[in-house]
Coordinates of C-alpha atoms in Angstrom, one line a residue:
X946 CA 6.3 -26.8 77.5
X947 CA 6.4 -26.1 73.6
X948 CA 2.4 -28.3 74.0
X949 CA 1.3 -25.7 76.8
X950 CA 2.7 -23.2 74.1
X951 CA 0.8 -24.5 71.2
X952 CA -2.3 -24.8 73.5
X953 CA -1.9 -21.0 73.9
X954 CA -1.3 -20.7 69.8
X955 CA -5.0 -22.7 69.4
X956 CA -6.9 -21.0 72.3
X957 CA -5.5 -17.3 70.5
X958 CA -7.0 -18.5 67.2
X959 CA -10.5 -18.9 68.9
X960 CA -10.2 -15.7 70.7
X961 CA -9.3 -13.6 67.9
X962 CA -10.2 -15.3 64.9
X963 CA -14.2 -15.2 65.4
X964 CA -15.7 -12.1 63.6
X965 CA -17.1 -10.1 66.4
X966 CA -17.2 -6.1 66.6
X967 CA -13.1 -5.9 67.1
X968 CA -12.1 -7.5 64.0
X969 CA -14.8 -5.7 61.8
X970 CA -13.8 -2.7 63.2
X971 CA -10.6 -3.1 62.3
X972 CA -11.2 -4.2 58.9
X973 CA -13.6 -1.2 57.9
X974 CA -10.6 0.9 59.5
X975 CA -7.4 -1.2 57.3
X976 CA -8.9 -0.4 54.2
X977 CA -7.7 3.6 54.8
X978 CA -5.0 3.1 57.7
X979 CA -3.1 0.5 58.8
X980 CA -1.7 2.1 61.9
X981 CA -5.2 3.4 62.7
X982 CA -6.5 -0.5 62.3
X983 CA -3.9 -1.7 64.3
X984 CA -3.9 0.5 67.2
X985 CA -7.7 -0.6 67.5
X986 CA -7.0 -4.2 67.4
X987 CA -3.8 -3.5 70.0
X988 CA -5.9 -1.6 72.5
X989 CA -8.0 -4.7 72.6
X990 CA -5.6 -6.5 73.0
X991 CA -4.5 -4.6 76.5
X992 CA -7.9 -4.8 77.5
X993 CA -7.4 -9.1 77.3
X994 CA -3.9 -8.6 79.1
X995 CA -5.5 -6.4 82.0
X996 CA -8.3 -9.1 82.6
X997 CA -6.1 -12.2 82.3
X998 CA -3.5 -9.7 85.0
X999 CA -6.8 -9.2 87.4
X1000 CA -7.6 -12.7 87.4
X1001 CA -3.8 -13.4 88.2
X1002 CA -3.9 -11.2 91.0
X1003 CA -7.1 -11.9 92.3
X1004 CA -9.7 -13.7 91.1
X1005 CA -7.2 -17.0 90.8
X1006 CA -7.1 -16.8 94.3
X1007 CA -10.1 -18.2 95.1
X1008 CA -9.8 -21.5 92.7
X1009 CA -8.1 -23.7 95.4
X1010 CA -11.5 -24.4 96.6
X1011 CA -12.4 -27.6 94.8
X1012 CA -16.2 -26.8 95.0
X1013 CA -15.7 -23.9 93.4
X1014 CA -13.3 -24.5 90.8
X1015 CA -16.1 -27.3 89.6
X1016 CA -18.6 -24.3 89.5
X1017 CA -16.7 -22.2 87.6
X1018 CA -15.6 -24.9 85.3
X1019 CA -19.3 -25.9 84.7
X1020 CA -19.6 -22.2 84.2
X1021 CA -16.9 -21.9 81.9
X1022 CA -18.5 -25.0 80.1
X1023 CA -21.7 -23.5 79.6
X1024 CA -20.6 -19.7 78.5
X1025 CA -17.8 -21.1 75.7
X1026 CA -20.6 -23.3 74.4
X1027 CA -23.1 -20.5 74.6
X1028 CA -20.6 -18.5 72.0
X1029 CA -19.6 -21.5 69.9
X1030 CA -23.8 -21.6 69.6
X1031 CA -24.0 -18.2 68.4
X1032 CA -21.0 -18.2 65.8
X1033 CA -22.8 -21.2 64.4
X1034 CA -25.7 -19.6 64.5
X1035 CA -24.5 -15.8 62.9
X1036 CA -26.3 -15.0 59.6
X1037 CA -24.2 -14.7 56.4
X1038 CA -24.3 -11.0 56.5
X1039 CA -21.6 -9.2 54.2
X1040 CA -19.5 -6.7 55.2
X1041 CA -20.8 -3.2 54.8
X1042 CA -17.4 -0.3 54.7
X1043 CA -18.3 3.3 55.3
X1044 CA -16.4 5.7 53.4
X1045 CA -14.9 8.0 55.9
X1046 CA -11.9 9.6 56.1
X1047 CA -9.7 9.0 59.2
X1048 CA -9.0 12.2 61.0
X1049 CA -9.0 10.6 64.2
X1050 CA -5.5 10.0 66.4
X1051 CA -3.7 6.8 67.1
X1052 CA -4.3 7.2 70.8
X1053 CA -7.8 7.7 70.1
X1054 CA -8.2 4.0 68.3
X1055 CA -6.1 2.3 70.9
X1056 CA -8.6 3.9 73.5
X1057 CA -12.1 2.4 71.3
X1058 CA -10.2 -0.8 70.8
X1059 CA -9.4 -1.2 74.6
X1060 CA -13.0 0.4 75.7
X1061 CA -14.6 -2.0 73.3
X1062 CA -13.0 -4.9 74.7
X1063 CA -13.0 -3.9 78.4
X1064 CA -16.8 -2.7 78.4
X1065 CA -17.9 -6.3 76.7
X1066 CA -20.0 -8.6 79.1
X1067 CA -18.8 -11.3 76.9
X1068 CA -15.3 -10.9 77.3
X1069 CA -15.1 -10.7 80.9
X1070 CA -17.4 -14.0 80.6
X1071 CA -14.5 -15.1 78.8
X1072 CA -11.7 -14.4 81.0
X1073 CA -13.4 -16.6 83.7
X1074 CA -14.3 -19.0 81.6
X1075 CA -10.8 -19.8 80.7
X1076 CA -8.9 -19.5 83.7
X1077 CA -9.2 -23.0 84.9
X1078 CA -7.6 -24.0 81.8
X1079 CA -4.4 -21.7 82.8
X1080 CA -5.1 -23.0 86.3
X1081 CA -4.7 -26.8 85.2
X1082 CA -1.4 -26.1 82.8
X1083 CA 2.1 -26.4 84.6
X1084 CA 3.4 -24.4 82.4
X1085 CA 1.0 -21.6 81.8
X1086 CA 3.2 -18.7 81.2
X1087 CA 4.2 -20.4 78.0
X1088 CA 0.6 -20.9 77.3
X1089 CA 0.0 -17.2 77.7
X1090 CA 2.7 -16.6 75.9
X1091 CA 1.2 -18.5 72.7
X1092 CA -2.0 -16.6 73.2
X1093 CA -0.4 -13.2 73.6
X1094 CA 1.8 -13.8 70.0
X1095 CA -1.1 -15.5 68.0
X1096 CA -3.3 -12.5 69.1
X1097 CA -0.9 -9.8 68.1
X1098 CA -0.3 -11.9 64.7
X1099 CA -4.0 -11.7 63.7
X1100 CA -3.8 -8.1 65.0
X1101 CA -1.7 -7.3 62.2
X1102 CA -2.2 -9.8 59.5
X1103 CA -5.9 -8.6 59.6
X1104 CA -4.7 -4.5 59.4
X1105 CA -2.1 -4.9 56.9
X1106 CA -3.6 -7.7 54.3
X1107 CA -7.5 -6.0 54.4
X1108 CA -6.1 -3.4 52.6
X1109 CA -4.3 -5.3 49.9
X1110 CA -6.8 -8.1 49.3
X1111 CA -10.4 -6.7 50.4
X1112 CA -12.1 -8.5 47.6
X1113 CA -10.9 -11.9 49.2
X1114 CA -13.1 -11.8 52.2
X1115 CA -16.4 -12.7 50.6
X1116 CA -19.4 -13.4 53.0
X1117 CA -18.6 -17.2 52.2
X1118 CA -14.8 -17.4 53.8
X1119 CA -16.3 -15.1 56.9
X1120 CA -18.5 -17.9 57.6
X1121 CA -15.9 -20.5 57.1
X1122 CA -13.5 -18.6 59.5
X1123 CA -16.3 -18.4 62.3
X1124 CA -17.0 -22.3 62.2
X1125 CA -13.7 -22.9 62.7
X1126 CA -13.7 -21.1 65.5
X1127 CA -16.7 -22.4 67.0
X1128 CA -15.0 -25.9 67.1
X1129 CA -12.2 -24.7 68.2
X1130 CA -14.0 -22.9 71.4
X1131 CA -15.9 -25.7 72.0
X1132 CA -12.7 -28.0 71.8
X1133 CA -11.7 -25.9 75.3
X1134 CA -15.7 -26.2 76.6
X1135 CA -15.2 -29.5 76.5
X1136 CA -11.6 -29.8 77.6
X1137 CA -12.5 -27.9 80.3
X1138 CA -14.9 -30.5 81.6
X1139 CA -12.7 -33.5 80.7
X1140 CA -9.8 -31.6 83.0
X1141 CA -11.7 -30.8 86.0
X1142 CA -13.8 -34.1 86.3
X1143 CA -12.9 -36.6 84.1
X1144 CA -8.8 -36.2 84.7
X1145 CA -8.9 -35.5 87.9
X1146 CA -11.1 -38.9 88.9
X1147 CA -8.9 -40.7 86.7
X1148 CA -5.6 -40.2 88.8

């Protein structure tokens, strides 16, 4: 229980560690507003929930087929490696902040955060990538649970420290942060293999 838990802990940092558009988004937005930051990175967040809710509902429905849970495991292989290729790969760009001020409502973040999320190709890839890890966890609602808690931790860590320490994130600890998670993803790539054939074989 507390390892499905800290499972869910890990997989969070490698979902909302990585600096993609959602976290530089909300930093350019933390270093005038806090609450506007955050309501960006929470709308995101809803966007994950909804997915992971659909796939609950629906799409996990059609993983008792053991043929096609290997399919989408290969699948999920393939597309977690694919973005632990391209955080390797990501340039050392520094961070460029607009000065703007914020006139815009909280509503109106939450509703760029969630659009952001729920429009990206790469997060629905996501989604299906990992659900055969939830699939293969007896106790997955802890899992989710860790996942839900880390995310909402970076959430706000990220809004409320940006502001106060902006010099710290120097083009060097951005790169440092998004190797990190690149092992991390690929950790669950490979996991993901070792559950579905490996594991399975073995028993």
């Amino acid at each position: 229980m507390f390892e499905a838990f800290l499972n869910g802990v890990i997989l969070g940092v490698g979902v909302a560690v990585p600096f993609g558009p959602i976290n530089i988004l909300i930093l350019s937005y933390a270093l005038k507003s806090f609450s506007n930051a955050f309501c960006i990175g929470f709308g995101a967040m809803s966007a994950d929930i909804m997915f992971l809710c659909l796939l609950n509902f629906g799409l996990l429905n059609f993983l008792n087929g053991e043929i096609f849970t290997k399919i989408l495991a290969i699948f999920g292989f393939v597309f977690l490696s694919y973005i632990a290729f391209l955080m390797l790969k990501s340039k050392n760009k520094a961070l460029e902040f607009k000065e703007k001020e914020l006139s815009e409502s909280l509503a109106k973040n939450f509703i760029k955060g969630f659009a952001l999320n729920a429009l990206n190709p790469y997060v629905i890839g996501f989604w299906l990538s990992v659900s055969v890890i939830f699939t293969k966890n007896d106790f997955a609602e802890f899992m989710v649970l860790g996942l839900f808690l880390f995310i909402l931790f970076w959430i706000f860590s990220l809004s409320f420290f940006v502001g106060k320490f902006s010099s710290f994130f120097s083009t060097k600890v951005i790169y440092f942060i998004n190797v990190s998670s690149a092992v991390i993803i690929e950790y669950f790539a490979l996991s993901l293999l070792y559950k579905t054939f490996l594991l399975k074989d073995s028993q």
